[in-house]
Short mmCIF file of C-alpha atoms in Angstrom, two decimals:
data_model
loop_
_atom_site.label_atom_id
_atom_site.label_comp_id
_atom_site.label_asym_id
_atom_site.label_seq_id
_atom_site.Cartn_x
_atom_site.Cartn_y
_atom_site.Cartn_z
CA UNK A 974 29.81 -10.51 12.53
CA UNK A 975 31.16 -13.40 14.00
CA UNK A 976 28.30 -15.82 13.96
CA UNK A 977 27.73 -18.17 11.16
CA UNK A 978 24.54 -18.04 9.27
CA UNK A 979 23.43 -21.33 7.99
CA UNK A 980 20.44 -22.13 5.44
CA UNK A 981 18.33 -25.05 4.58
CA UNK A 982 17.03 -25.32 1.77
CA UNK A 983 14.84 -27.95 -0.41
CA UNK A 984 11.47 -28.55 -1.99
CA UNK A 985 8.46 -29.63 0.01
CA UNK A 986 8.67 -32.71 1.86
CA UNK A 987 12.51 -33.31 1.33
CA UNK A 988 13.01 -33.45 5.64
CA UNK A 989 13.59 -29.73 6.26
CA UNK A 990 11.42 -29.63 9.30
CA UNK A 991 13.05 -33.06 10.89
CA UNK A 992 16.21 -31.96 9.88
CA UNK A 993 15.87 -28.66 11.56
CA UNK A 994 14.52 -30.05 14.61
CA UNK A 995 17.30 -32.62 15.07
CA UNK A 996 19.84 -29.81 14.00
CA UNK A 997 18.39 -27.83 16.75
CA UNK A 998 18.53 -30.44 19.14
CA UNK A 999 22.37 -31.64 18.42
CA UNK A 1000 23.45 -27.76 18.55
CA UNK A 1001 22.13 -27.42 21.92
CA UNK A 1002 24.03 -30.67 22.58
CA UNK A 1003 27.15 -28.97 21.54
CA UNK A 1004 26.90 -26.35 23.83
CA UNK A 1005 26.64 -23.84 21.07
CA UNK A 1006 24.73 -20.37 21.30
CA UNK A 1007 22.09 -20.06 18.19
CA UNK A 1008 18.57 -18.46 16.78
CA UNK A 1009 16.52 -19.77 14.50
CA UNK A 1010 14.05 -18.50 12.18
CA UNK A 1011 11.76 -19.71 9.54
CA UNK A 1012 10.13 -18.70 6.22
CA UNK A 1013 7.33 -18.40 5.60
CA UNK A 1014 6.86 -16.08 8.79
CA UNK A 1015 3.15 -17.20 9.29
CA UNK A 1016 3.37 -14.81 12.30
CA UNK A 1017 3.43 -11.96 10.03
CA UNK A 1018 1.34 -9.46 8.27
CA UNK A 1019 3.25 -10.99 5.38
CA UNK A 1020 3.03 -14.27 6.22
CA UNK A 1021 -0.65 -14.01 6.67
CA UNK A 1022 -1.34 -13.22 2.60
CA UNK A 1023 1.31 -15.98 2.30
CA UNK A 1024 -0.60 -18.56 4.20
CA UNK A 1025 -3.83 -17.89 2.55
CA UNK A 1026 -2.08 -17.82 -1.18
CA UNK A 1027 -0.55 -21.71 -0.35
CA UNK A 1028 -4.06 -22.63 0.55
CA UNK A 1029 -5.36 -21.04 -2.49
CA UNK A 1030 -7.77 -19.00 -0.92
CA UNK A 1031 -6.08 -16.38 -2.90
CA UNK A 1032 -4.18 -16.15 -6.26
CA UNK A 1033 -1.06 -14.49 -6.92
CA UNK A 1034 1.37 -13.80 -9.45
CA UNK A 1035 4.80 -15.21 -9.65
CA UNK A 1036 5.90 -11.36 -9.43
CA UNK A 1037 3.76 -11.01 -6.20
CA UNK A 1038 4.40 -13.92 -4.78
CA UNK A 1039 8.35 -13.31 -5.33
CA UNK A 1040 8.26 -9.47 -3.66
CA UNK A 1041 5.72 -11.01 -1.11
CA UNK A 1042 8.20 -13.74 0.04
CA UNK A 1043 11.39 -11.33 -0.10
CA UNK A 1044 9.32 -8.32 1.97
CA UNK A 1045 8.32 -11.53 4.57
CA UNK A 1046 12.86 -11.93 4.68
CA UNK A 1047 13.76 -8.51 4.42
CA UNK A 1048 12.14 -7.30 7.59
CA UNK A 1049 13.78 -9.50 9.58
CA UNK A 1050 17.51 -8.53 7.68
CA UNK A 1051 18.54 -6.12 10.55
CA UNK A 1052 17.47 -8.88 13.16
CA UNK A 1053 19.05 -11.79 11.66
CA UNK A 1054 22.67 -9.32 11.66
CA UNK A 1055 22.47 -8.84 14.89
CA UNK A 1056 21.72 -12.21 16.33
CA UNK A 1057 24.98 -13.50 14.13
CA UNK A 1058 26.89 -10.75 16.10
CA UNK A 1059 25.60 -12.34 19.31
CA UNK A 1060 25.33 -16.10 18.58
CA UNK A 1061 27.52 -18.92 16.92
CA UNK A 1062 24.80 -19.51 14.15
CA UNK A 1063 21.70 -18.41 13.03
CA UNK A 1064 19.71 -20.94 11.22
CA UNK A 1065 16.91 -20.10 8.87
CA UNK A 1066 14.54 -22.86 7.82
CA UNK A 1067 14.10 -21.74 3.98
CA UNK A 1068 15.30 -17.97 2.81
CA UNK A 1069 15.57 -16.36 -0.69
CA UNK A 1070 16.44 -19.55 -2.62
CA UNK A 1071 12.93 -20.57 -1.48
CA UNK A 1072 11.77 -17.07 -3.38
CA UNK A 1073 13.90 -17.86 -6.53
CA UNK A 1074 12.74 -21.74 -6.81
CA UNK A 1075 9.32 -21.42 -6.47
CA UNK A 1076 8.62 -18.61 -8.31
CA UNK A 1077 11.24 -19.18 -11.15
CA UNK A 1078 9.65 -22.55 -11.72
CA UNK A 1079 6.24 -20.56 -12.34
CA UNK A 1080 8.37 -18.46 -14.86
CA UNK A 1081 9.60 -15.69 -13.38
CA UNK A 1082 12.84 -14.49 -15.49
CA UNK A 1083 15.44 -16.49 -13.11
CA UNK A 1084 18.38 -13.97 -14.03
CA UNK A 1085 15.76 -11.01 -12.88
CA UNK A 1086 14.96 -12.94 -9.80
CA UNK A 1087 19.02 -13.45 -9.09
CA UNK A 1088 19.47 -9.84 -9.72
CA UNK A 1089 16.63 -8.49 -7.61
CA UNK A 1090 17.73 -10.79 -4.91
CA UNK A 1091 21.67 -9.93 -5.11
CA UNK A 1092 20.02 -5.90 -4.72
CA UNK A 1093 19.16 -6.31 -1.39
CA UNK A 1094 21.64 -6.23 0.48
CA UNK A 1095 20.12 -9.11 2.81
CA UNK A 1096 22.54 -11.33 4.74
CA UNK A 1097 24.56 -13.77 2.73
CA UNK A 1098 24.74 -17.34 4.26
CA UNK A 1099 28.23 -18.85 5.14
CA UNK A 1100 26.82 -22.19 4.50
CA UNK A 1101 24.09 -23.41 2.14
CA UNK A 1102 22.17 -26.59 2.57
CA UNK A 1103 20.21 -28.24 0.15
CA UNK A 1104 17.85 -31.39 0.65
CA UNK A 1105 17.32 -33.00 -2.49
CA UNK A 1106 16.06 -36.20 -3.63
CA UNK A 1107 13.60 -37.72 -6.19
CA UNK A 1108 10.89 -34.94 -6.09
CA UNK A 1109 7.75 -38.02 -6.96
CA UNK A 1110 8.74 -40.01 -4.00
CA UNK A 1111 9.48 -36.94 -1.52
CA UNK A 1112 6.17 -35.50 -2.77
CA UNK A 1113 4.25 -39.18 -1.93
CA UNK A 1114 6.04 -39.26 1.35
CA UNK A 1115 4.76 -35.31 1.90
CA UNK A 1116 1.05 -36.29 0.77
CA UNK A 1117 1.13 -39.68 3.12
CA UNK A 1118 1.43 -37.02 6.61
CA UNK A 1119 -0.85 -34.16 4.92
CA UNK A 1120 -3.15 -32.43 2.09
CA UNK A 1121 -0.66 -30.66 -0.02
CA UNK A 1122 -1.05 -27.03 -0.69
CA UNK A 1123 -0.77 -24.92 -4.16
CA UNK A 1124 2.69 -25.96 -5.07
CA UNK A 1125 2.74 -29.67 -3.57
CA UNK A 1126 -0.23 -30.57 -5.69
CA UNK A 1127 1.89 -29.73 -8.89
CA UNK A 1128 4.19 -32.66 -9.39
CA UNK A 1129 6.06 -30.76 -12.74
CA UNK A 1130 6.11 -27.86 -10.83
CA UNK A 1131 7.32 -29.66 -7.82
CA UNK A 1132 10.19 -30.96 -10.75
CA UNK A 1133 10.98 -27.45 -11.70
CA UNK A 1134 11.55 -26.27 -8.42
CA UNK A 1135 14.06 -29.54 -7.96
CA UNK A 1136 15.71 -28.32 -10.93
CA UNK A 1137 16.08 -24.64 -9.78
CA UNK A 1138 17.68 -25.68 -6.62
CA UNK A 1139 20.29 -28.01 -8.61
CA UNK A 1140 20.98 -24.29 -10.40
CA UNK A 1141 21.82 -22.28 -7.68
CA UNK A 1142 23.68 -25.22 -5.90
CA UNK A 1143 26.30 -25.83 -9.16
CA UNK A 1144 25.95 -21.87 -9.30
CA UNK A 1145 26.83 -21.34 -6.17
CA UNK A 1146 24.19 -18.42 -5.79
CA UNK A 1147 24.55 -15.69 -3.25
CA UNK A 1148 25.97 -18.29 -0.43
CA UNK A 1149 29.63 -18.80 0.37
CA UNK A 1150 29.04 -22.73 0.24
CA UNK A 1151 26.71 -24.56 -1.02
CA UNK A 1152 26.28 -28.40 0.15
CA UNK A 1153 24.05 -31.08 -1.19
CA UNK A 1154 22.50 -33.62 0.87
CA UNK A 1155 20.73 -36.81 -1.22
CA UNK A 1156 18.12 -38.25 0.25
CA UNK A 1157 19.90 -41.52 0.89
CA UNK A 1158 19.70 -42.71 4.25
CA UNK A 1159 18.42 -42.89 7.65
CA UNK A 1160 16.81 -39.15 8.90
CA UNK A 1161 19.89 -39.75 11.91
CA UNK A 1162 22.04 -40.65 9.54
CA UNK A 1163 21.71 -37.31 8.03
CA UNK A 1164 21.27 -35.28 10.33
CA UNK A 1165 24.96 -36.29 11.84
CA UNK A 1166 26.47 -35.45 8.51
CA UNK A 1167 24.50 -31.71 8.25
CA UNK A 1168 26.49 -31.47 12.38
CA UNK A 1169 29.05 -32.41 11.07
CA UNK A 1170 29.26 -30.09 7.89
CA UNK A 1171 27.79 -26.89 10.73
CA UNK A 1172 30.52 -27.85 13.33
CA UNK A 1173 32.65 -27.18 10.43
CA UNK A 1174 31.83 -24.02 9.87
CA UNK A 1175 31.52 -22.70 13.36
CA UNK B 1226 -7.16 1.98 -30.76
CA UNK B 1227 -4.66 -0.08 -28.20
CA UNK B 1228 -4.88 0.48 -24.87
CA UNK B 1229 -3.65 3.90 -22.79
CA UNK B 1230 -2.04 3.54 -19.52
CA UNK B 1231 -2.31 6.92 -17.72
CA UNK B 1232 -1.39 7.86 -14.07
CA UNK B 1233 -1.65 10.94 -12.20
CA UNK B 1234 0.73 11.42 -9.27
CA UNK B 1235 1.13 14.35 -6.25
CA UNK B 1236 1.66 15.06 -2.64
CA UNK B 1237 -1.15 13.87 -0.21
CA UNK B 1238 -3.27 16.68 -0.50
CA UNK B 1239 -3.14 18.09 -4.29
CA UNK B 1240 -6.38 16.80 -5.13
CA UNK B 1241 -5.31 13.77 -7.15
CA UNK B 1242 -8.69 11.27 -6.06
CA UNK B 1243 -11.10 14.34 -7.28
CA UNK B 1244 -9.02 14.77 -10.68
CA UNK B 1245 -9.45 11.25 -11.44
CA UNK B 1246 -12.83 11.18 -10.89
CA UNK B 1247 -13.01 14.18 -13.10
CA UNK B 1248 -10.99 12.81 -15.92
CA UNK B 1249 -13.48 9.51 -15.93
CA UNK B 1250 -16.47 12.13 -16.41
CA UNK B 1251 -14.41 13.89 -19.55
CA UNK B 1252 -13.72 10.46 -20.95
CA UNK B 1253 -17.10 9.17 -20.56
CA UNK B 1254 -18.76 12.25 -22.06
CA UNK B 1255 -16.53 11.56 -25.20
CA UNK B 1256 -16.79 8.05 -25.16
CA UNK B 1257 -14.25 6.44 -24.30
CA UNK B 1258 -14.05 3.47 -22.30
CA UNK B 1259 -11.97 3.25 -19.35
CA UNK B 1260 -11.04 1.74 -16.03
CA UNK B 1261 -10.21 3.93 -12.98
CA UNK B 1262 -8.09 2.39 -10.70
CA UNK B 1263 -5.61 3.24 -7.90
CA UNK B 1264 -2.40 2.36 -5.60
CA UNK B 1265 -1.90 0.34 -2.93
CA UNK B 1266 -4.78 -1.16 -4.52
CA UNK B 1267 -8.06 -2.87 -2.57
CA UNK B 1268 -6.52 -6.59 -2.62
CA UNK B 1269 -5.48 -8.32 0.69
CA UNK B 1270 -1.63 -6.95 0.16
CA UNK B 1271 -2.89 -3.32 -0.88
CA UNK B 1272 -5.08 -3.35 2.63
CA UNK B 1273 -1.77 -4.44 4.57
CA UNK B 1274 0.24 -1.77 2.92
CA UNK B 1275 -2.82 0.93 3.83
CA UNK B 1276 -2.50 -0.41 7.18
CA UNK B 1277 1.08 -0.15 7.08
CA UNK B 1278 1.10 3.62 5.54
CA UNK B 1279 -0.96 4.47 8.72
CA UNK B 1280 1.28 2.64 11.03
CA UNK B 1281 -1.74 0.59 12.06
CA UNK B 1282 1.46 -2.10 11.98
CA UNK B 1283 5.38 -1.32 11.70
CA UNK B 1284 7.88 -3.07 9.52
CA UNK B 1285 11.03 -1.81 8.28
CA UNK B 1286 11.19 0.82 5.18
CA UNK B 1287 12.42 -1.94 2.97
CA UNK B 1288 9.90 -4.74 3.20
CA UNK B 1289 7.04 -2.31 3.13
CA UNK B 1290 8.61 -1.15 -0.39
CA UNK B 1291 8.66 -4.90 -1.66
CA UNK B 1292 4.97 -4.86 -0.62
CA UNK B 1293 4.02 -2.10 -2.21
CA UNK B 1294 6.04 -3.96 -5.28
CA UNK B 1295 4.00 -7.14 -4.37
CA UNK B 1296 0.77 -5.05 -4.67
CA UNK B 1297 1.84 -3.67 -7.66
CA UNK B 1298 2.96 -6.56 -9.90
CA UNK B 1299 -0.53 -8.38 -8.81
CA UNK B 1300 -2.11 -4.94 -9.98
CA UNK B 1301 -0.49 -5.02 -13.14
CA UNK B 1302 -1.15 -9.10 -13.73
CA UNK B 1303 -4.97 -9.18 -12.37
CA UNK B 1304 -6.63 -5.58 -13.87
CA UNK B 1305 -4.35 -2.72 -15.99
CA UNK B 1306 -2.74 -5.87 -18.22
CA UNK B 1307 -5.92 -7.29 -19.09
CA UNK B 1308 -7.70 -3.84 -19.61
CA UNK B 1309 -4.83 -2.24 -21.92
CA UNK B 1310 -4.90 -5.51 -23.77
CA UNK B 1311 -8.95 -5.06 -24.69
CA UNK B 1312 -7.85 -1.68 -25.86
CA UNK B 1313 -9.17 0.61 -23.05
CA UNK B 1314 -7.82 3.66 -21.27
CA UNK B 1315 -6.54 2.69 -17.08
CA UNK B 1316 -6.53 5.62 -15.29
CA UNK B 1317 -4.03 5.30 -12.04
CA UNK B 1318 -4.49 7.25 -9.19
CA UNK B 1319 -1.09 6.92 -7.96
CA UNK B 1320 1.79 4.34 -9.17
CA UNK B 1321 5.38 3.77 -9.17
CA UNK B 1322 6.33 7.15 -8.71
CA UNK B 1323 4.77 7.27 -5.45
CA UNK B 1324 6.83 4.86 -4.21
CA UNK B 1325 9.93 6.64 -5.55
CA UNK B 1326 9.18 9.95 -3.63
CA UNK B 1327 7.49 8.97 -0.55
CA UNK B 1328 10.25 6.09 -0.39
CA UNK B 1329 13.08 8.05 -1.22
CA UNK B 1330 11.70 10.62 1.26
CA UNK B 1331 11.34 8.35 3.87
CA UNK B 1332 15.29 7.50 3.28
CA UNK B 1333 15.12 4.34 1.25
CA UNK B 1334 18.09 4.52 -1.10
CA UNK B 1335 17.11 5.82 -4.44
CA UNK B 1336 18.99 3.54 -6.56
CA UNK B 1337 17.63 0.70 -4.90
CA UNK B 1338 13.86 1.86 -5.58
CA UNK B 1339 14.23 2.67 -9.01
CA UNK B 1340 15.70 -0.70 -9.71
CA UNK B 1341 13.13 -3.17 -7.83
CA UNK B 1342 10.27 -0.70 -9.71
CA UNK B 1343 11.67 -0.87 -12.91
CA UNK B 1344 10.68 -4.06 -13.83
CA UNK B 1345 7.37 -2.91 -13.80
CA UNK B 1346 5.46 -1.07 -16.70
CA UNK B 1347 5.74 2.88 -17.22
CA UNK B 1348 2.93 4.39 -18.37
CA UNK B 1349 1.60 5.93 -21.47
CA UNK B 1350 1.35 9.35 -19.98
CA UNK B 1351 2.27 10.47 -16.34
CA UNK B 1352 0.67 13.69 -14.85
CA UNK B 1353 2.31 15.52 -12.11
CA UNK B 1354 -0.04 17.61 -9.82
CA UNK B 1355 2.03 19.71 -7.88
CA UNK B 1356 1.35 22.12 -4.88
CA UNK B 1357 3.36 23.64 -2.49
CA UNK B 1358 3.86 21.68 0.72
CA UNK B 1359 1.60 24.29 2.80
CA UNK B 1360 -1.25 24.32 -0.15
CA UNK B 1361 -1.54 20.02 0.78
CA UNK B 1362 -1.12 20.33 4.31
CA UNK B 1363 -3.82 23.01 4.50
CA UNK B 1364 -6.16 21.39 2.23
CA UNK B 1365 -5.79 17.96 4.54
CA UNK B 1366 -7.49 19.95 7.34
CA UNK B 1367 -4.71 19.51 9.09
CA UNK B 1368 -3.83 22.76 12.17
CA UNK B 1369 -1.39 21.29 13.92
CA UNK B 1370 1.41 23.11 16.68
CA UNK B 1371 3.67 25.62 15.21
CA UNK B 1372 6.80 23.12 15.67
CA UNK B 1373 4.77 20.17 14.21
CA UNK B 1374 3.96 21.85 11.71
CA UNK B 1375 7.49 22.81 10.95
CA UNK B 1376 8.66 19.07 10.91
CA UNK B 1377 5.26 18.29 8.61
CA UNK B 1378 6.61 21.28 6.19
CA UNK B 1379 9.41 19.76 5.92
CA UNK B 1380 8.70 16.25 4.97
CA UNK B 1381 6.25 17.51 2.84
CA UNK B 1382 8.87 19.91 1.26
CA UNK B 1383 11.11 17.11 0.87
CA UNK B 1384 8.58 14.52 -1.31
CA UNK B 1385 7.48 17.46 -3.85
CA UNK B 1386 10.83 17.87 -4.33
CA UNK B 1387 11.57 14.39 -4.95
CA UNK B 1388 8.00 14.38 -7.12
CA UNK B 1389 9.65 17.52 -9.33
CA UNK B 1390 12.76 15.41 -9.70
CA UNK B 1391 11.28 12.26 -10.38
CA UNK B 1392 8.80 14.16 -12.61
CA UNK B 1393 12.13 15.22 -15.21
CA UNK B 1394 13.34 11.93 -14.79
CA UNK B 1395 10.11 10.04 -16.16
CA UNK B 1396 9.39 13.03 -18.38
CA UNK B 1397 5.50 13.48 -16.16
CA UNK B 1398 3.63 16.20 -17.39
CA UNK B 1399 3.26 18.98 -14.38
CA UNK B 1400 0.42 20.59 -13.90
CA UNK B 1401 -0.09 23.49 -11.22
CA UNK B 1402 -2.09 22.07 -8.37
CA UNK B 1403 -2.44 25.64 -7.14
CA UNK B 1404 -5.25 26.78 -9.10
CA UNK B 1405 -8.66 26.03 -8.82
CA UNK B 1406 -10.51 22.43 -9.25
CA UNK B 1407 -12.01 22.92 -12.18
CA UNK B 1408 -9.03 24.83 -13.50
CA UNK B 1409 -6.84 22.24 -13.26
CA UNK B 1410 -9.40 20.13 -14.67
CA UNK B 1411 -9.89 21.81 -17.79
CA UNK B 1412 -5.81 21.64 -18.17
CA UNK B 1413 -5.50 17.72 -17.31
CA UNK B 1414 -8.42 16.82 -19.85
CA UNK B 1415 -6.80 19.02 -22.55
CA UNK B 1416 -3.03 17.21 -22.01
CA UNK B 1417 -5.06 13.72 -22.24
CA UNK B 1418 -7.44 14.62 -25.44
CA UNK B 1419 -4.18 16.14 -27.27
CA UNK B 1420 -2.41 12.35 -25.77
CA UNK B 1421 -5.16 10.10 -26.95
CA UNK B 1422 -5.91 12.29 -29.94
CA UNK B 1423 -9.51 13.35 -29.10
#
C-alpha cells in the first residue's frame, strides 16, 4: 500500500468541511493523485437510517448508532485499500473516531467501543487530524449557517464528544499520528499548516 | 417471576415462524404473559437488512453483519429489555445465533462474529430446531435443477452444521425438526414448562 491515508476528524462545526475543501483544492495544486470519501455516506442504505436518526425522525441507541456508523465504514474497507494502492492519499472526511466520540459521549463503554473498533480489521490512518477548539463558540458559529441536528443541539454532549477526541488524540488510538489543530487562526491560515503536515507524510 | 428470554433458532425451512406461534398459544392457555418477537426485526435497519438478505441491495459480508448487530442492539434497547424487566416471557424467532451460522457460512470469520455478538445478551433458554438440509429445502417449495440443487444442498449442509456446532457451544436445546408439527410442538412446550417451571 503505498498511498497515505489521512483522516479528519472533529466535532460539529469545528471547519471539517472548509478544511476539506481547501485540502482538496491545494492537493490538486500539488500535482498529487488522491480520493476522497466522507462519513456519514448519505448515499447509502446506511447512510439513509443515519440521515433520518440526526434529524430525529428516528431514535437509536448508542449501540445502534455505533454498529450503524461502523457497517456505513466497513463497506467501503476493501475500496478505501485499493485506492491507497493507486493514489498518494486517500482522505476521509470523519471515520471511526467519529463512531467512538459520539457514541461514547452518549455512554457507550469507550474501552468496548476501542476494542470493537481495533476488531475490524479496517484501514488504519497514517495520519490523524483533529479540529478542536472551544466546543460553545464552534457550536454558535455551526448554529449561525444552519438548524443543528440531534447531537448539535446538545451543548454537554457536544462537550463530551470534545473530550473524547482529546482521548484518542493523547492516546494515540488506532492511527499512526495523531495531530491537533486549535482553532486559532485564519481558515487559510490553517489550512496551509494541515498541507503542510499531509506533504509531510506523502 | 422475572422475566424469560427464550429464542428458537434453525435452517430456513424447519418450521421455526409456526413453532413460535405455537409456543404463544401454549403460553397463553396457561397464562402467561409474553411478547413474540423476531430477527432482523420490523424497524427501518431490520427492513434494510431483509432487503439486504434478499439481495434487493449488495454490501459486503461484513457491514451487513454490523447491521444485523445495529438491528439487534436497538432490538434489545427498544422491546426484549423493557419486556424482561416487567417480568414477562420474549419469545425470539431467530437471534444471535443466526448470525453466527448463516455468517460463518457465508465465510465471515468466526472469531470475529462471536466477538462483535457477544456484547449482546444470551438468552434464558435457546432451542435448536434442526432438519436435514433436504427436509428445509423441500419444505421451502423449492424444485430447482439437479446441479442447483447440489450447490443449495450444500450451503444448506454447511449452516446446520454450523447451527449443531454453535448449538454445543451455547448449550441450545435440539429438538428434531423431522417429525411432525404438532410433534415437535408437544416437545418444545414441554422443554419450556419444565424451563419456566409450569
Amino acid at each position: 500500500m503505498a498511498g497515505k491515508f489521512i483522516v479528519l476528524e472533529g466535532i460539529d462545526g469545528s471547519g471539517k468541511d472548509t478544511q476539506f475543501d481547501l485540502l482538496k483544492k491545494n492537493l490538486k495544486e500539488q500535482g498529487l493523485k488522491a480520493a476522497y470519501f466522507s462519513y456519514p455516506d448519505y448515499g447509502s442504505q446506511f447512510g439513509r437510517i443515519i440521515r433520518n436518526f440526526l434529524a430525529s425522525k428516528v431514535k437509536l441507541g448508542p449501540d445502534s448508532q455505533f454498529f450503524l456508523f461502523l457497517a456505513d465504514i466497513t463497506k467501503d474497507s476493501r475500496n478505501i485499500r485499493e485506492l491507497l494502492n493507486k493514489n498518494d492519499l486517500v482522505i476521509s472526511k470523519r471515520y471511526v473516531f467519529s463512531s467512538v466520540a459520539y457514541q461514547c459521549a452518549q455512554g457507550l463503554p469507550y474501552d468496548k467501543a476501542k476494542l470493537i473498533v481495533e476488531m475490524l480489521d479496517l484501514p488504519k490512518p497514517t495520519l490523524t487530524i483533529l479540529l478542536h477548539g472551544q466546543v460553545k463558540e464552534t457550536l454558535e458559529r455551526k448554529r449561525a449557517s444552519r438548524r443543528g441536528d440531534v447531537f448539535e443541539n446538545d451543548l454537554r454532549l457536544m462537550e463530551k464528544v470534545g473530550g473524547l477526541y482529546e482521548r484518542m488524540f493523547s492516546n494515540s488510538f488506532f492511527s499512526e499520528r495523531w495531530k491537533l489543530f486549535l482553532d486559532s487562526g485564519t481558515k487559510n491560515s490553517i489550512s496551509g499548516e494541515i498541507l503542510t503536515e499531509v506533504m509531510s507524510v506523502v | 417471576m422475572n422475566g424469560k428470554f427464550i429464542v428458537l433458532e434453525g435452517l430456513d425451512g424447519a418450521g421455526l415462524s409456526t413453532q413460535v406461534a405455537l409456543l404463544g398459544e401454549h403460553l397463553n392457555s396457561n397464562g402467561i404473559h409474553f411478547l413474540v418477537t423476531k430477527e432482523p426485526t420490523n424497524s427501518l435497519i431490520g427492513g434494510i437488512s431483509k432487503a439486504a438478505l434478499s439481495q434487493e441491495w449488495r454490501t459486503s459480508p461484513d457491514a451487513l453483519q454490523l447491521l444485523f448487530c445495529a438491528d439487534r442492539a436497538h432490538h434489545l434497547s427498544s422491546e426484549i429489555e423493557p419486556y424482561l424487566a416487567k417480568g414477562k416471557v420474549v419469545v425470539c424467532d431467530r437471534y444471535l445465533f443466526s448470525t453466527l451460522a448463516y455468517g460463518y457460512a457465508s465465510g465471515v470469520n468466526y472469531k470475529w462474529l462471536r466477538s462483535i455478538n457477544l456484547k449482546f445478551r444470551l438468552p434464558d433458554l435457546g432451542i435448536l430446531i434442526d432438519v436435514k438440509p433436504k427436509t428445509a429445502i423441500s419444505r421451502l417449495g423449492e424444485e430447482p435443477s439437479n446441479l442447483h440443487l447440489f450447490e443449495r444442498q450444500e450451503t444448506v449442509s454447511r449452516v446446520r452444521q454450523a447451527f449443531l456446532s454453535i448449538a454445543k457451544e451455547f448449550h441450545l436445546k435440539k429438538v428434531d425438526g423431522e417429525k411432525s408439527i404438532m410433534q415437535v410442538s408437544e416437545r418444545i412446550n414441554s422443554l419450556v414448562d419444565k424451563f419456566l417451571h409450569v
